[in-house]
Tab-separated table of N, CA and C in Angstrom:
chain	number	residue	atom	x	y	z
A	28	UNK	N	3.982	25.257	-13.659
A	28	UNK	CA	2.932	24.353	-13.217
A	28	UNK	C	2.967	24.262	-11.696
A	29	UNK	N	1.866	24.610	-11.037
A	29	UNK	CA	1.836	24.558	-9.581
A	29	UNK	C	1.638	23.115	-9.126
A	30	UNK	N	2.176	22.850	-7.961
A	30	UNK	CA	2.081	21.506	-7.415
A	30	UNK	C	0.934	21.432	-6.416
A	31	UNK	N	0.277	20.312	-6.397
A	31	UNK	CA	-0.765	20.049	-5.421
A	31	UNK	C	-0.109	19.875	-4.056
A	32	UNK	N	-0.671	20.487	-3.024
A	32	UNK	CA	-0.125	20.367	-1.675
A	32	UNK	C	-0.963	19.364	-0.890
A	33	UNK	N	-0.297	18.370	-0.317
A	33	UNK	CA	-0.968	17.354	0.492
A	33	UNK	C	-0.321	17.288	1.870
A	34	UNK	N	-1.130	16.983	2.890
A	34	UNK	CA	-0.577	16.923	4.243
A	34	UNK	C	0.257	15.667	4.469
A	35	UNK	N	1.292	15.825	5.256
A	35	UNK	CA	2.113	14.709	5.716
A	35	UNK	C	1.850	14.604	7.212
A	36	UNK	N	0.961	13.691	7.579
A	36	UNK	CA	0.568	13.555	8.980
A	36	UNK	C	1.756	13.043	9.788
A	37	UNK	N	1.682	13.123	11.119
A	37	UNK	CA	2.800	12.647	11.935
A	37	UNK	C	3.163	11.191	11.617
A	38	UNK	N	4.442	10.874	11.769
A	38	UNK	CA	4.951	9.541	11.408
A	38	UNK	C	4.212	8.424	12.133
A	39	UNK	N	3.901	8.614	13.413
A	39	UNK	CA	3.225	7.553	14.168
A	39	UNK	C	1.880	7.216	13.536
A	40	UNK	N	1.191	8.219	13.008
A	40	UNK	CA	-0.095	7.993	12.370
A	40	UNK	C	0.076	7.295	11.016
A	41	UNK	N	1.128	7.657	10.294
A	41	UNK	CA	1.405	6.989	9.017
A	41	UNK	C	1.754	5.520	9.256
A	42	UNK	N	2.551	5.248	10.288
A	42	UNK	CA	2.911	3.861	10.607
A	42	UNK	C	1.699	3.082	11.111
A	43	UNK	N	0.801	3.750	11.827
A	43	UNK	CA	-0.433	3.097	12.260
A	43	UNK	C	-1.266	2.690	11.039
A	44	UNK	N	-1.243	3.501	9.996
A	44	UNK	CA	-1.940	3.147	8.756
A	44	UNK	C	-1.352	1.898	8.115
A	45	UNK	N	-0.017	1.797	8.131
A	45	UNK	CA	0.644	0.605	7.589
A	45	UNK	C	0.231	-0.631	8.389
A	46	UNK	N	0.227	-0.510	9.714
A	46	UNK	CA	-0.162	-1.638	10.567
A	46	UNK	C	-1.615	-2.027	10.307
A	47	UNK	N	-2.484	-1.043	10.121
A	47	UNK	CA	-3.897	-1.334	9.856
A	47	UNK	C	-4.067	-2.082	8.534
A	48	UNK	N	-3.383	-1.639	7.488
A	48	UNK	CA	-3.485	-2.307	6.186
A	48	UNK	C	-2.895	-3.715	6.265
A	49	UNK	N	-1.725	-3.846	6.876
A	49	UNK	CA	-1.083	-5.162	6.994
A	49	UNK	C	-1.939	-6.116	7.829
A	50	UNK	N	-2.565	-5.606	8.880
A	50	UNK	CA	-3.424	-6.444	9.727
A	50	UNK	C	-4.666	-6.902	8.972
A	51	UNK	N	-5.224	-6.025	8.173
A	51	UNK	CA	-6.395	-6.386	7.370
A	51	UNK	C	-6.038	-7.465	6.354
A	52	UNK	N	-4.890	-7.309	5.720
A	52	UNK	CA	-4.432	-8.333	4.763
A	52	UNK	C	-4.234	-9.665	5.476
A	53	UNK	N	-3.611	-9.633	6.643
A	53	UNK	CA	-3.385	-10.865	7.407
A	53	UNK	C	-4.708	-11.525	7.779
A	54	UNK	N	-5.638	-10.737	8.263
A	54	UNK	CA	-6.932	-11.286	8.674
A	54	UNK	C	-7.617	-12.005	7.506
A	55	UNK	N	-7.731	-11.326	6.373
A	55	UNK	CA	-8.437	-11.932	5.244
A	55	UNK	C	-7.617	-13.018	4.540
A	56	UNK	N	-6.333	-13.074	4.824
A	56	UNK	CA	-5.514	-14.145	4.261
A	56	UNK	C	-5.624	-15.418	5.083
A	57	UNK	N	-5.936	-15.286	6.350
A	57	UNK	CA	-6.039	-16.445	7.233
A	57	UNK	C	-7.470	-16.964	7.288
A	58	UNK	N	-8.433	-16.048	7.298
A	58	UNK	CA	-9.842	-16.429	7.345
A	58	UNK	C	-10.447	-16.334	5.950
A	59	UNK	N	-11.703	-16.669	5.812
A	59	UNK	CA	-12.373	-16.665	4.517
A	59	UNK	C	-12.418	-15.249	3.956
A	60	UNK	N	-11.923	-15.055	2.734
A	60	UNK	CA	-11.920	-13.713	2.149
A	60	UNK	C	-13.329	-13.267	1.773
A	61	UNK	N	-13.536	-11.944	1.650
A	61	UNK	CA	-14.864	-11.447	1.272
A	61	UNK	C	-15.274	-11.947	-0.110
A	62	UNK	N	-16.535	-12.342	-0.230
A	62	UNK	CA	-17.060	-12.780	-1.524
A	62	UNK	C	-16.670	-14.198	-1.911
A	63	UNK	N	-16.074	-14.958	-0.987
A	63	UNK	CA	-15.641	-16.319	-1.319
A	63	UNK	C	-16.811	-17.170	-1.776
A	64	UNK	N	-16.650	-17.773	-2.912
A	64	UNK	CA	-17.657	-18.666	-3.442
A	64	UNK	C	-18.830	-17.970	-4.118
A	65	UNK	N	-18.939	-16.663	-3.991
A	65	UNK	CA	-20.068	-15.940	-4.562
A	65	UNK	C	-19.655	-15.237	-5.852
A	66	UNK	N	-18.542	-14.522	-5.793
A	66	UNK	CA	-18.081	-13.743	-6.937
A	66	UNK	C	-16.961	-14.515	-7.632
A	67	UNK	N	-17.080	-14.696	-8.911
A	67	UNK	CA	-16.082	-15.473	-9.652
A	67	UNK	C	-15.042	-14.601	-10.355
A	68	UNK	N	-15.506	-13.505	-10.961
A	68	UNK	CA	-14.563	-12.647	-11.686
A	68	UNK	C	-14.640	-11.224	-11.150
A	69	UNK	N	-13.554	-10.521	-11.346
A	69	UNK	CA	-13.485	-9.138	-10.891
A	69	UNK	C	-14.033	-8.191	-11.940
A	70	UNK	N	-13.714	-6.906	-11.797
A	70	UNK	CA	-14.197	-5.907	-12.764
A	70	UNK	C	-13.816	-6.266	-14.196
A	71	UNK	N	-14.711	-6.031	-15.084
A	71	UNK	CA	-14.542	-6.276	-16.521
A	71	UNK	C	-14.444	-7.758	-16.868
A	72	UNK	N	-14.525	-8.632	-15.875
A	72	UNK	CA	-14.452	-10.064	-16.125
A	72	UNK	C	-13.118	-10.540	-16.652
A	73	UNK	N	-12.061	-9.737	-16.457
A	73	UNK	CA	-10.752	-10.058	-17.021
A	73	UNK	C	-9.976	-11.036	-16.149
A	74	UNK	N	-9.930	-10.766	-14.861
A	74	UNK	CA	-9.182	-11.621	-13.934
A	74	UNK	C	-10.132	-12.131	-12.858
A	75	UNK	N	-9.778	-13.247	-12.234
A	75	UNK	CA	-10.602	-13.730	-11.114
A	75	UNK	C	-10.632	-12.717	-9.976
A	76	UNK	N	-11.690	-12.770	-9.210
A	76	UNK	CA	-11.893	-11.868	-8.090
A	76	UNK	C	-10.701	-11.897	-7.127
A	77	UNK	N	-10.179	-13.078	-6.825
A	77	UNK	CA	-9.045	-13.202	-5.909
A	77	UNK	C	-7.803	-12.485	-6.411
A	78	UNK	N	-7.594	-12.487	-7.701
A	78	UNK	CA	-6.449	-11.785	-8.284
A	78	UNK	C	-6.580	-10.285	-8.056
A	79	UNK	N	-7.768	-9.752	-8.261
A	79	UNK	CA	-8.003	-8.325	-8.003
A	79	UNK	C	-7.755	-8.004	-6.535
A	80	UNK	N	-8.264	-8.865	-5.647
A	80	UNK	CA	-8.079	-8.619	-4.211
A	80	UNK	C	-6.596	-8.593	-3.844
A	81	UNK	N	-5.837	-9.566	-4.347
A	81	UNK	CA	-4.399	-9.605	-4.054
A	81	UNK	C	-3.703	-8.354	-4.588
A	82	UNK	N	-3.956	-8.023	-5.826
A	82	UNK	CA	-3.295	-6.865	-6.428
A	82	UNK	C	-3.616	-5.569	-5.707
A	83	UNK	N	-4.888	-5.356	-5.406
A	83	UNK	CA	-5.291	-4.130	-4.720
A	83	UNK	C	-4.799	-4.080	-3.283
A	84	UNK	N	-4.809	-5.222	-2.604
A	84	UNK	CA	-4.344	-5.253	-1.215
A	84	UNK	C	-2.873	-4.869	-1.124
A	85	UNK	N	-2.054	-5.435	-1.982
A	85	UNK	CA	-0.616	-5.153	-1.902
A	85	UNK	C	-0.253	-3.818	-2.534
A	86	UNK	N	-1.085	-3.328	-3.424
A	86	UNK	CA	-0.912	-1.948	-3.896
A	86	UNK	C	-1.203	-1.001	-2.742
A	87	UNK	N	-2.257	-1.277	-1.990
A	87	UNK	CA	-2.587	-0.459	-0.827
A	87	UNK	C	-1.495	-0.492	0.227
A	88	UNK	N	-0.930	-1.670	0.448
A	88	UNK	CA	0.174	-1.784	1.407
A	88	UNK	C	1.375	-0.978	0.928
A	89	UNK	N	1.685	-1.068	-0.344
A	89	UNK	CA	2.831	-0.324	-0.881
A	89	UNK	C	2.609	1.181	-0.777
A	90	UNK	N	1.405	1.648	-1.039
A	90	UNK	CA	1.130	3.085	-0.953
A	90	UNK	C	1.236	3.570	0.488
A	91	UNK	N	0.682	2.804	1.432
A	91	UNK	CA	0.787	3.236	2.829
A	91	UNK	C	2.232	3.209	3.304
A	92	UNK	N	3.008	2.249	2.845
A	92	UNK	CA	4.437	2.219	3.182
A	92	UNK	C	5.167	3.414	2.571
A	93	UNK	N	4.884	3.708	1.314
A	93	UNK	CA	5.542	4.843	0.652
A	93	UNK	C	5.191	6.154	1.350
A	94	UNK	N	3.938	6.305	1.749
A	94	UNK	CA	3.526	7.511	2.471
A	94	UNK	C	4.218	7.578	3.830
A	95	UNK	N	4.333	6.433	4.499
A	95	UNK	CA	4.990	6.398	5.808
A	95	UNK	C	6.455	6.808	5.712
A	96	UNK	N	7.115	6.475	4.604
A	96	UNK	CA	8.535	6.786	4.422
A	96	UNK	C	8.766	8.046	3.591
A	97	UNK	N	7.721	8.840	3.376
A	97	UNK	CA	7.831	9.993	2.489
A	97	UNK	C	8.907	10.979	2.934
A	98	UNK	N	9.084	11.158	4.216
A	98	UNK	CA	10.072	12.128	4.693
A	98	UNK	C	11.410	11.479	5.044
A	99	UNK	N	11.640	10.310	4.509
A	99	UNK	CA	12.896	9.596	4.750
A	99	UNK	C	14.059	10.333	4.090
A	100	UNK	N	15.245	10.264	4.684
A	100	UNK	CA	16.398	10.915	4.064
A	100	UNK	C	16.938	10.148	2.845
A	101	UNK	N	16.420	8.952	2.590
A	101	UNK	CA	16.877	8.153	1.456
A	101	UNK	C	16.375	8.749	0.151
A	102	UNK	N	17.060	8.388	-0.939
A	102	UNK	CA	16.607	8.803	-2.274
A	102	UNK	C	15.281	8.125	-2.593
A	103	UNK	N	14.506	8.738	-3.490
A	103	UNK	CA	13.191	8.202	-3.858
A	103	UNK	C	13.268	6.759	-4.354
A	104	UNK	N	14.238	6.489	-5.196
A	104	UNK	CA	14.347	5.126	-5.750
A	104	UNK	C	14.652	4.108	-4.660
A	105	UNK	N	15.472	4.486	-3.702
A	105	UNK	CA	15.795	3.587	-2.591
A	105	UNK	C	14.548	3.312	-1.761
A	106	UNK	N	13.804	4.366	-1.456
A	106	UNK	CA	12.567	4.211	-0.677
A	106	UNK	C	11.594	3.295	-1.406
A	107	UNK	N	11.409	3.521	-2.694
A	107	UNK	CA	10.465	2.696	-3.443
A	107	UNK	C	10.936	1.257	-3.567
A	108	UNK	N	12.240	1.047	-3.650
A	108	UNK	CA	12.777	-0.314	-3.645
A	108	UNK	C	12.505	-1.015	-2.324
A	109	UNK	N	12.713	-0.298	-1.232
A	109	UNK	CA	12.435	-0.859	0.096
A	109	UNK	C	10.946	-1.126	0.258
A	110	UNK	N	10.119	-0.202	-0.198
A	110	UNK	CA	8.664	-0.376	-0.135
A	110	UNK	C	8.254	-1.634	-0.900
A	111	UNK	N	8.776	-1.794	-2.096
A	111	UNK	CA	8.463	-2.970	-2.911
A	111	UNK	C	8.903	-4.252	-2.199
A	112	UNK	N	10.127	-4.262	-1.689
A	112	UNK	CA	10.633	-5.465	-1.019
A	112	UNK	C	9.855	-5.787	0.253
A	113	UNK	N	9.492	-4.768	1.025
A	113	UNK	CA	8.697	-5.004	2.224
A	113	UNK	C	7.327	-5.577	1.884
A	114	UNK	N	6.673	-5.010	0.873
A	114	UNK	CA	5.343	-5.489	0.487
A	114	UNK	C	5.408	-6.922	-0.037
A	115	UNK	N	6.381	-7.206	-0.895
A	115	UNK	CA	6.502	-8.556	-1.449
A	115	UNK	C	6.954	-9.542	-0.366
A	116	UNK	N	7.840	-9.116	0.511
A	116	UNK	CA	8.267	-9.979	1.622
A	116	UNK	C	7.104	-10.307	2.542
A	117	UNK	N	6.255	-9.320	2.806
A	117	UNK	CA	5.078	-9.563	3.632
A	117	UNK	C	4.142	-10.547	2.924
A	118	UNK	N	3.964	-10.361	1.621
A	118	UNK	CA	3.131	-11.281	0.855
A	118	UNK	C	3.678	-12.699	0.871
A	119	UNK	N	5.000	-12.819	0.766
A	119	UNK	CA	5.627	-14.140	0.836
A	119	UNK	C	5.426	-14.780	2.198
A	120	UNK	N	5.514	-13.979	3.245
A	120	UNK	CA	5.293	-14.490	4.597
A	120	UNK	C	3.859	-14.981	4.769
A	121	UNK	N	2.930	-14.245	4.206
A	121	UNK	CA	1.517	-14.651	4.275
A	121	UNK	C	1.312	-15.968	3.524
A	122	UNK	N	1.931	-16.090	2.357
A	122	UNK	CA	1.803	-17.338	1.590
A	122	UNK	C	2.391	-18.520	2.370
A	123	UNK	N	3.523	-18.293	3.032
A	123	UNK	CA	4.098	-19.367	3.866
A	123	UNK	C	3.157	-19.724	5.010
A	124	UNK	N	2.556	-18.726	5.630
A	124	UNK	CA	1.588	-18.980	6.696
A	124	UNK	C	0.402	-19.771	6.157
A	125	UNK	N	-0.083	-19.412	4.987
A	125	UNK	CA	-1.223	-20.122	4.404
A	125	UNK	C	-0.894	-21.578	4.108
A	126	UNK	N	0.360	-21.875	3.818
A	126	UNK	CA	0.741	-23.265	3.529
A	126	UNK	C	0.609	-24.159	4.757
A	127	UNK	N	0.560	-23.557	5.951
A	127	UNK	CA	0.434	-24.344	7.187
A	127	UNK	C	-1.015	-24.498	7.624
A	128	UNK	N	-1.942	-23.837	6.943
A	128	UNK	CA	-3.346	-23.880	7.343
A	128	UNK	C	-4.122	-24.878	6.485
A	129	UNK	N	-5.019	-25.612	7.128
A	129	UNK	CA	-5.808	-26.614	6.411
A	129	UNK	C	-6.753	-25.985	5.391
A	130	UNK	N	-7.362	-24.881	5.756
A	130	UNK	CA	-8.382	-24.270	4.895
A	130	UNK	C	-7.791	-23.381	3.801
A	131	UNK	N	-6.507	-23.158	3.807
A	131	UNK	CA	-5.866	-22.257	2.848
A	131	UNK	C	-4.715	-22.972	2.146
A	132	UNK	N	-4.291	-22.421	1.026
A	132	UNK	CA	-3.140	-22.978	0.307
A	132	UNK	C	-2.228	-21.835	-0.118
A	133	UNK	N	-0.963	-22.138	-0.219
A	133	UNK	CA	0.004	-21.167	-0.733
A	133	UNK	C	0.013	-21.275	-2.252
A	134	UNK	N	0.194	-20.150	-2.905
A	134	UNK	CA	0.162	-20.145	-4.364
A	134	UNK	C	1.192	-19.145	-4.878
A	135	UNK	N	2.071	-19.611	-5.757
A	135	UNK	CA	3.082	-18.727	-6.338
A	135	UNK	C	2.424	-17.635	-7.172
A	136	UNK	N	1.305	-17.957	-7.808
A	136	UNK	CA	0.578	-16.964	-8.595
A	136	UNK	C	0.099	-15.803	-7.738
A	137	UNK	N	-0.321	-16.099	-6.509
A	137	UNK	CA	-0.724	-15.031	-5.590
A	137	UNK	C	0.463	-14.141	-5.250
A	138	UNK	N	1.604	-14.748	-5.013
A	138	UNK	CA	2.808	-13.974	-4.700
A	138	UNK	C	3.190	-13.083	-5.883
A	139	UNK	N	3.076	-13.606	-7.072
A	139	UNK	CA	3.368	-12.816	-8.273
A	139	UNK	C	2.380	-11.654	-8.414
A	140	UNK	N	1.106	-11.914	-8.154
A	140	UNK	CA	0.097	-10.858	-8.210
A	140	UNK	C	0.372	-9.785	-7.160
A	141	UNK	N	0.783	-10.219	-5.969
A	141	UNK	CA	1.146	-9.265	-4.915
A	141	UNK	C	2.280	-8.359	-5.386
A	142	UNK	N	3.281	-8.957	-6.024
A	142	UNK	CA	4.435	-8.197	-6.503
A	142	UNK	C	4.025	-7.205	-7.595
A	143	UNK	N	3.146	-7.626	-8.490
A	143	UNK	CA	2.680	-6.721	-9.550
A	143	UNK	C	1.910	-5.558	-8.940
A	144	UNK	N	1.024	-5.849	-7.983
A	144	UNK	CA	0.272	-4.786	-7.315
A	144	UNK	C	1.190	-3.796	-6.613
A	145	UNK	N	2.201	-4.301	-5.904
A	145	UNK	CA	3.149	-3.435	-5.199
A	145	UNK	C	3.980	-2.623	-6.192
A	146	UNK	N	4.389	-3.233	-7.290
A	146	UNK	CA	5.203	-2.526	-8.282
A	146	UNK	C	4.406	-1.418	-8.967
A	147	UNK	N	3.163	-1.703	-9.332
A	147	UNK	CA	2.323	-0.684	-9.969
A	147	UNK	C	2.101	0.479	-9.002
A	148	UNK	N	1.832	0.165	-7.743
A	148	UNK	CA	1.612	1.223	-6.752
A	148	UNK	C	2.875	2.049	-6.536
A	149	UNK	N	4.031	1.400	-6.468
A	149	UNK	CA	5.295	2.134	-6.290
A	149	UNK	C	5.545	3.052	-7.489
A	150	UNK	N	5.276	2.571	-8.689
A	150	UNK	CA	5.435	3.402	-9.881
A	150	UNK	C	4.488	4.584	-9.879
A	151	UNK	N	3.245	4.347	-9.494
A	151	UNK	CA	2.273	5.438	-9.416
A	151	UNK	C	2.666	6.433	-8.329
A	152	UNK	N	3.207	5.940	-7.230
A	152	UNK	CA	3.651	6.834	-6.160
A	152	UNK	C	4.769	7.748	-6.654
A	153	UNK	N	5.676	7.189	-7.433
A	153	UNK	CA	6.782	8.000	-7.973
A	153	UNK	C	6.242	9.122	-8.862
A	154	UNK	N	5.266	8.798	-9.693
A	154	UNK	CA	4.659	9.817	-10.562
A	154	UNK	C	3.933	10.858	-9.705
A	155	UNK	N	3.199	10.401	-8.715
A	155	UNK	CA	2.455	11.312	-7.847
A	155	UNK	C	3.388	12.277	-7.119
A	156	UNK	N	4.474	11.783	-6.575
A	156	UNK	CA	5.360	12.639	-5.777
A	156	UNK	C	6.067	13.689	-6.622
A	157	UNK	N	6.106	13.509	-7.913
A	157	UNK	CA	6.683	14.538	-8.784
A	157	UNK	C	5.706	15.683	-9.016
A	158	UNK	N	4.439	15.456	-8.726
A	158	UNK	CA	3.407	16.462	-8.949
A	158	UNK	C	2.811	17.010	-7.651
A	159	UNK	N	3.310	16.521	-6.521
A	159	UNK	CA	2.753	16.883	-5.226
A	159	UNK	C	3.856	17.429	-4.325
A	160	UNK	N	3.469	18.380	-3.499
A	160	UNK	CA	4.375	18.883	-2.473
A	160	UNK	C	3.724	18.587	-1.127
A	161	UNK	N	4.397	17.809	-0.302
A	161	UNK	CA	3.869	17.462	1.009
A	161	UNK	C	4.255	18.533	2.014
A	162	UNK	N	3.353	18.836	2.916
A	162	UNK	CA	3.664	19.745	4.010
A	162	UNK	C	3.389	19.023	5.322
A	163	UNK	N	4.233	19.274	6.300
A	163	UNK	CA	4.090	18.623	7.598
A	163	UNK	C	2.930	19.235	8.372
A	164	UNK	N	2.236	18.366	9.071
A	164	UNK	CA	1.207	18.851	9.978
A	164	UNK	C	1.295	18.076	11.281
A	165	UNK	N	1.029	18.754	12.344
A	165	UNK	CA	1.108	18.135	13.667
A	165	UNK	C	-0.283	17.867	14.248
A	166	UNK	N	-1.285	18.651	13.803
A	166	UNK	CA	-2.654	18.497	14.273
A	166	UNK	C	-3.596	18.511	13.067
A	167	UNK	N	-4.768	17.945	13.257
A	167	UNK	CA	-5.756	17.913	12.179
A	167	UNK	C	-6.126	19.326	11.754
A	168	UNK	N	-6.125	20.259	12.681
A	168	UNK	CA	-6.480	21.634	12.376
A	168	UNK	C	-5.516	22.325	11.426
A	169	UNK	N	-4.380	21.712	11.159
A	169	UNK	CA	-3.376	22.317	10.283
A	169	UNK	C	-3.571	21.976	8.813
A	170	UNK	N	-4.625	21.250	8.476
A	170	UNK	CA	-4.867	20.917	7.074
A	170	UNK	C	-5.198	22.199	6.342
A	171	UNK	N	-4.504	22.438	5.264
A	171	UNK	CA	-4.704	23.657	4.487
A	171	UNK	C	-5.895	23.488	3.552
A	172	UNK	N	-6.660	24.533	3.449
A	172	UNK	CA	-7.776	24.536	2.502
A	172	UNK	C	-7.232	24.800	1.107
A	173	UNK	N	-7.814	24.190	0.083
A	173	UNK	CA	-7.347	24.447	-1.283
A	173	UNK	C	-7.540	25.917	-1.651
A	174	UNK	N	-6.607	26.443	-2.400
A	174	UNK	CA	-6.690	27.833	-2.844
A	174	UNK	C	-7.671	27.918	-4.000
A	175	UNK	N	-8.598	28.843	-3.912
A	175	UNK	CA	-9.638	29.001	-4.942
A	175	UNK	C	-9.156	29.903	-6.044
């Protein structure tokens, strides 16, 4: 079975992606989130819209962290454990920050949703990395075209 080849962009760019995702989460956690008061339930009407936002946001943070640490000398399980702890720790910090704001409240349920989103993303990343081979690239021009 051949493995899919994906580019591993320079570390500074991967870390910039982590900062961008974390900054976006911070912004929408401090200010009014998108769809506030308009949308009540998320896809399929199963969970509230806010639950979907929390889960997807922290899944996205976990994936960008895992990608940023892809070439780490640590074992995969160690990296994914660190990714999970960083994502959940960041979520906990955001909840503490929200507890100090008049317009926002801290919620343990949000922290739990953040942890579930990060855990699902870390698990999916582990499955993905078993089927993918990353190659280093230094410039955008080094992206390999898929073999036909």
